[in-house]
């Protein structure tokens, strides 16, 4: 058996729309009712089609904050959607950091259980939910980096940013792990 690829070398960054990515699973920034909404949630449901909402309605009674549930991708290129419920930002002293980290922990655990090798995450909670983008990027990168040590079968995790400014926070975090200079990030 070859040595597993180091976690830092399984992290990637993409600036653009998550809904078009051909990965095994894209992550949705859902709400706890799994009721659909604006932002990336609305975009994913539009691209997946109405079967996605029918599926989550039939299979789940919502999802707690900091947790994640899985569905097929239906009309998406991605085979699955991991619906994570990020925290609403309330100033930072209400457990938001731990809840946000929990989304990444649970999503990767579900990915591993389902044989998913490639996953793309949006910047959960940093839109309508108001989580500071730099703090969220630090939590996302450090949590995924740590969790990937458990899951050799997850070959690539892509952080997807909707703007170059948002991506700068990830570039900083990835550079601190030794990524982003000569490596093919993006
Ligand atoms: P939340 O309610 O968890 O804050 P949002 O959907 O409002 O979720 O925003 C989460 C992040 O996803 C924001 O940084 C937003 O810019 C980004 N985003 C919105 N639409 C897309 C998309 N189609 N692809 C990738 N990222 C997106």
CSV table of C-alpha atoms and ligand atoms in Angstrom, one decimal:
chain,number,residue,atom,x,y,z
A,1,UNK,CA,0.0,0.0,0.0
A,2,UNK,CA,1.4,3.4,-0.9
A,3,UNK,CA,1.5,6.0,1.9
A,4,UNK,CA,-1.7,8.1,2.2
A,5,UNK,CA,-1.4,11.6,0.7
A,6,UNK,CA,-0.8,14.1,3.5
A,7,UNK,CA,-3.9,16.0,4.5
A,8,UNK,CA,-2.5,19.4,3.5
A,9,UNK,CA,-2.0,18.0,-0.1
A,10,UNK,CA,-5.7,17.0,-0.3
A,11,UNK,CA,-6.9,20.6,0.1
A,12,UNK,CA,-7.9,22.8,-2.8
A,13,UNK,CA,-9.5,26.1,-3.5
A,14,UNK,CA,-11.9,27.2,-6.2
A,15,UNK,CA,-13.4,30.6,-6.8
A,16,UNK,CA,-16.9,30.3,-8.5
A,17,UNK,CA,-20.2,28.6,-8.3
A,18,UNK,CA,-20.3,25.3,-6.3
A,19,UNK,CA,-23.4,24.0,-8.2
A,20,UNK,CA,-21.4,23.2,-11.4
A,21,UNK,CA,-18.7,21.1,-9.8
A,22,UNK,CA,-18.1,17.5,-10.8
A,23,UNK,CA,-17.3,16.1,-7.4
A,24,UNK,CA,-18.7,13.2,-5.5
A,25,UNK,CA,-20.5,15.5,-3.0
A,26,UNK,CA,-21.1,19.2,-2.7
A,27,UNK,CA,-22.0,20.7,0.7
A,28,UNK,CA,-25.0,22.9,1.1
A,29,UNK,CA,-25.3,25.6,3.8
A,30,UNK,CA,-28.8,24.6,4.8
A,31,UNK,CA,-31.1,25.8,7.5
A,32,UNK,CA,-32.3,23.6,10.4
A,33,UNK,CA,-35.7,23.1,8.8
A,34,UNK,CA,-34.1,22.0,5.6
A,35,UNK,CA,-36.7,24.3,4.0
A,36,UNK,CA,-34.5,25.7,1.3
A,37,UNK,CA,-33.7,29.4,1.1
A,38,UNK,CA,-31.5,32.0,-0.5
A,39,UNK,CA,-27.8,32.0,-1.1
A,40,UNK,CA,-26.0,28.8,-1.9
A,41,UNK,CA,-29.0,26.7,-0.6
A,42,UNK,CA,-31.3,28.3,-3.2
A,43,UNK,CA,-28.7,27.8,-6.0
A,44,UNK,CA,-28.2,24.1,-5.1
A,45,UNK,CA,-32.0,23.4,-5.0
A,46,UNK,CA,-32.5,25.2,-8.4
A,47,UNK,CA,-29.7,23.2,-10.0
A,48,UNK,CA,-30.7,19.9,-8.4
A,49,UNK,CA,-34.4,20.2,-9.2
A,50,UNK,CA,-37.5,19.7,-7.1
A,51,UNK,CA,-36.7,16.0,-6.3
A,52,UNK,CA,-34.1,17.2,-3.9
A,53,UNK,CA,-36.6,18.9,-1.6
A,54,UNK,CA,-39.0,16.0,-2.0
A,55,UNK,CA,-36.2,13.7,-0.8
A,56,UNK,CA,-35.1,15.7,2.2
A,57,UNK,CA,-38.8,16.3,3.2
A,58,UNK,CA,-39.5,12.5,3.0
A,59,UNK,CA,-36.3,11.4,4.8
A,60,UNK,CA,-35.5,14.0,7.5
A,61,UNK,CA,-37.3,16.0,10.1
A,62,UNK,CA,-34.9,18.9,9.8
A,63,UNK,CA,-31.3,18.9,11.0
A,64,UNK,CA,-29.8,20.4,14.2
A,65,UNK,CA,-27.2,23.2,14.0
A,66,UNK,CA,-23.7,21.9,13.7
A,67,UNK,CA,-24.9,18.6,12.1
A,68,UNK,CA,-25.3,17.3,8.6
A,69,UNK,CA,-27.5,15.0,6.5
A,70,UNK,CA,-27.0,13.4,3.1
A,71,UNK,CA,-29.1,13.2,-0.1
A,72,UNK,CA,-28.5,12.3,-3.7
A,73,UNK,CA,-27.5,15.1,-6.1
A,74,UNK,CA,-30.4,14.6,-8.5
A,75,UNK,CA,-29.9,17.1,-11.4
A,76,UNK,CA,-26.5,18.2,-10.1
A,77,UNK,CA,-23.2,16.9,-11.5
A,78,UNK,CA,-22.3,15.9,-8.0
A,79,UNK,CA,-23.6,12.5,-6.9
A,80,UNK,CA,-24.5,13.7,-3.4
A,81,UNK,CA,-25.4,16.7,-1.4
A,82,UNK,CA,-24.2,17.0,2.3
A,83,UNK,CA,-26.6,19.4,3.9
A,84,UNK,CA,-24.8,21.2,6.8
A,85,UNK,CA,-26.6,23.5,9.2
A,86,UNK,CA,-24.2,26.3,10.2
A,87,UNK,CA,-24.7,28.6,13.2
A,88,UNK,CA,-26.2,32.0,13.0
A,89,UNK,CA,-23.5,34.5,14.2
A,90,UNK,CA,-24.5,35.9,17.6
A,91,UNK,CA,-21.2,37.7,18.5
A,92,UNK,CA,-19.0,34.6,19.0
A,93,UNK,CA,-19.7,33.7,22.6
A,94,UNK,CA,-22.7,31.4,22.0
A,95,UNK,CA,-20.8,28.3,20.8
A,96,UNK,CA,-20.7,29.4,17.2
A,97,UNK,CA,-17.1,28.3,16.5
A,98,UNK,CA,-17.8,24.8,17.8
A,99,UNK,CA,-21.0,24.5,15.8
A,100,UNK,CA,-19.3,25.6,12.7
A,101,UNK,CA,-16.5,23.1,13.2
A,102,UNK,CA,-19.1,20.4,13.9
A,103,UNK,CA,-20.5,20.9,10.3
A,104,UNK,CA,-17.1,20.1,8.8
A,105,UNK,CA,-16.6,17.1,11.2
A,106,UNK,CA,-20.0,15.6,10.5
A,107,UNK,CA,-19.9,16.2,6.7
A,108,UNK,CA,-16.5,14.4,6.4
A,109,UNK,CA,-17.7,11.6,8.6
A,110,UNK,CA,-20.8,11.1,6.4
A,111,UNK,CA,-18.7,11.4,3.3
A,112,UNK,CA,-16.4,8.7,4.5
A,113,UNK,CA,-19.3,6.4,5.5
A,114,UNK,CA,-20.7,6.8,2.0
A,115,UNK,CA,-17.5,6.2,0.1
A,116,UNK,CA,-17.3,9.7,-1.1
A,117,UNK,CA,-13.7,10.6,-2.3
A,118,UNK,CA,-14.1,14.3,-3.4
A,119,UNK,CA,-16.0,16.9,-1.5
A,120,UNK,CA,-16.6,20.7,-2.1
A,121,UNK,CA,-17.6,23.0,0.7
A,122,UNK,CA,-19.0,26.5,0.4
A,123,UNK,CA,-18.1,29.1,3.2
A,124,UNK,CA,-20.8,27.8,5.5
A,125,UNK,CA,-22.5,30.6,7.7
A,126,UNK,CA,-20.6,33.5,6.1
A,127,UNK,CA,-23.5,34.8,4.0
A,128,UNK,CA,-27.0,35.4,5.5
A,129,UNK,CA,-25.9,33.8,8.8
A,130,UNK,CA,-23.2,36.6,9.3
A,131,UNK,CA,-20.3,34.6,10.5
A,132,UNK,CA,-17.0,36.6,10.0
A,133,UNK,CA,-15.4,35.3,6.9
A,134,UNK,CA,-11.8,35.2,8.2
A,135,UNK,CA,-12.7,33.4,11.3
A,136,UNK,CA,-14.9,30.9,9.4
A,137,UNK,CA,-12.1,30.2,6.9
A,138,UNK,CA,-9.7,29.5,9.8
A,139,UNK,CA,-12.2,27.0,11.3
A,140,UNK,CA,-12.9,25.4,8.0
A,141,UNK,CA,-9.3,24.8,7.0
A,142,UNK,CA,-8.0,23.7,10.4
A,143,UNK,CA,-11.0,21.4,11.1
A,144,UNK,CA,-10.8,19.7,7.6
A,145,UNK,CA,-7.1,19.4,7.9
A,146,UNK,CA,-7.3,17.6,11.2
A,147,UNK,CA,-10.2,15.4,10.2
A,148,UNK,CA,-8.6,14.2,7.0
A,149,UNK,CA,-6.0,12.4,9.0
A,150,UNK,CA,-8.8,9.9,9.9
A,151,UNK,CA,-10.0,9.4,6.3
A,152,UNK,CA,-7.4,8.2,3.8
A,153,UNK,CA,-10.3,7.6,1.3
A,154,UNK,CA,-11.2,11.2,1.0
A,155,UNK,CA,-8.9,12.3,-1.7
A,156,UNK,CA,-9.7,15.9,-2.2
A,157,UNK,CA,-11.6,18.6,-0.3
A,158,UNK,CA,-12.2,21.8,-2.3
A,159,UNK,CA,-13.1,25.0,-0.5
A,160,UNK,CA,-15.4,27.0,-2.8
A,161,UNK,CA,-15.5,30.8,-2.5
A,162,UNK,CA,-17.9,33.0,-4.4
A,163,UNK,CA,-15.5,36.0,-4.5
A,164,UNK,CA,-11.8,36.5,-4.7
A,165,UNK,CA,-11.9,38.5,-1.4
A,166,UNK,CA,-13.4,35.5,0.3
A,167,UNK,CA,-10.8,33.2,-1.2
A,168,UNK,CA,-8.0,35.4,0.2
A,169,UNK,CA,-8.9,34.2,3.7
A,170,UNK,CA,-8.5,30.6,2.6
A,171,UNK,CA,-5.3,31.4,0.7
A,172,UNK,CA,-3.8,32.6,4.0
A,173,UNK,CA,-4.9,29.6,5.9
A,174,UNK,CA,-3.7,27.2,3.2
A,175,UNK,CA,-0.3,29.0,3.0
A,176,UNK,CA,0.1,28.5,6.7
A,177,UNK,CA,-0.2,24.7,6.1
A,178,UNK,CA,2.5,25.0,3.4
A,179,UNK,CA,0.1,25.1,0.5
A,180,UNK,CA,-0.4,27.8,-2.1
A,181,UNK,CA,3.1,28.6,-3.3
A,182,UNK,CA,4.2,25.9,-5.8
A,183,UNK,CA,1.2,23.7,-5.3
A,184,UNK,CA,-1.7,23.5,-7.7
A,185,UNK,CA,-4.2,25.3,-5.5
A,186,UNK,CA,-7.0,26.4,-7.9
B,1,LIG,P1,-25.4,30.9,5.3
B,1,LIG,O1,-26.9,31.1,5.5
B,1,LIG,O2,-24.9,29.6,5.9
B,1,LIG,O3,-24.7,32.1,5.7
B,1,LIG,P2,-25.3,31.6,2.5
B,1,LIG,O4,-25.8,30.8,1.3
B,1,LIG,O5,-26.0,32.9,2.7
B,1,LIG,O6,-25.3,30.6,3.7
B,1,LIG,O7,-23.8,31.9,2.3
B,1,LIG,C1,-22.7,31.0,2.5
B,1,LIG,C2,-21.6,31.4,1.5
B,1,LIG,O8,-21.9,30.8,0.2
B,1,LIG,C3,-21.4,32.8,1.3
B,1,LIG,O9,-20.0,33.1,1.4
B,1,LIG,C4,-21.9,33.1,-0.1
B,1,LIG,O10,-21.2,34.1,-0.8
B,1,LIG,C5,-21.6,31.7,-0.8
B,1,LIG,N1,-22.4,31.4,-1.9
B,1,LIG,C6,-23.6,31.8,-2.3
B,1,LIG,N2,-24.0,31.2,-3.5
B,1,LIG,C7,-22.9,30.4,-3.8
B,1,LIG,C8,-22.7,29.5,-4.9
B,1,LIG,N3,-23.6,29.3,-5.9
B,1,LIG,N4,-21.5,28.8,-4.9
B,1,LIG,C9,-20.6,29.0,-4.0
B,1,LIG,N5,-20.8,29.8,-2.9
B,1,LIG,C10,-21.9,30.5,-2.8
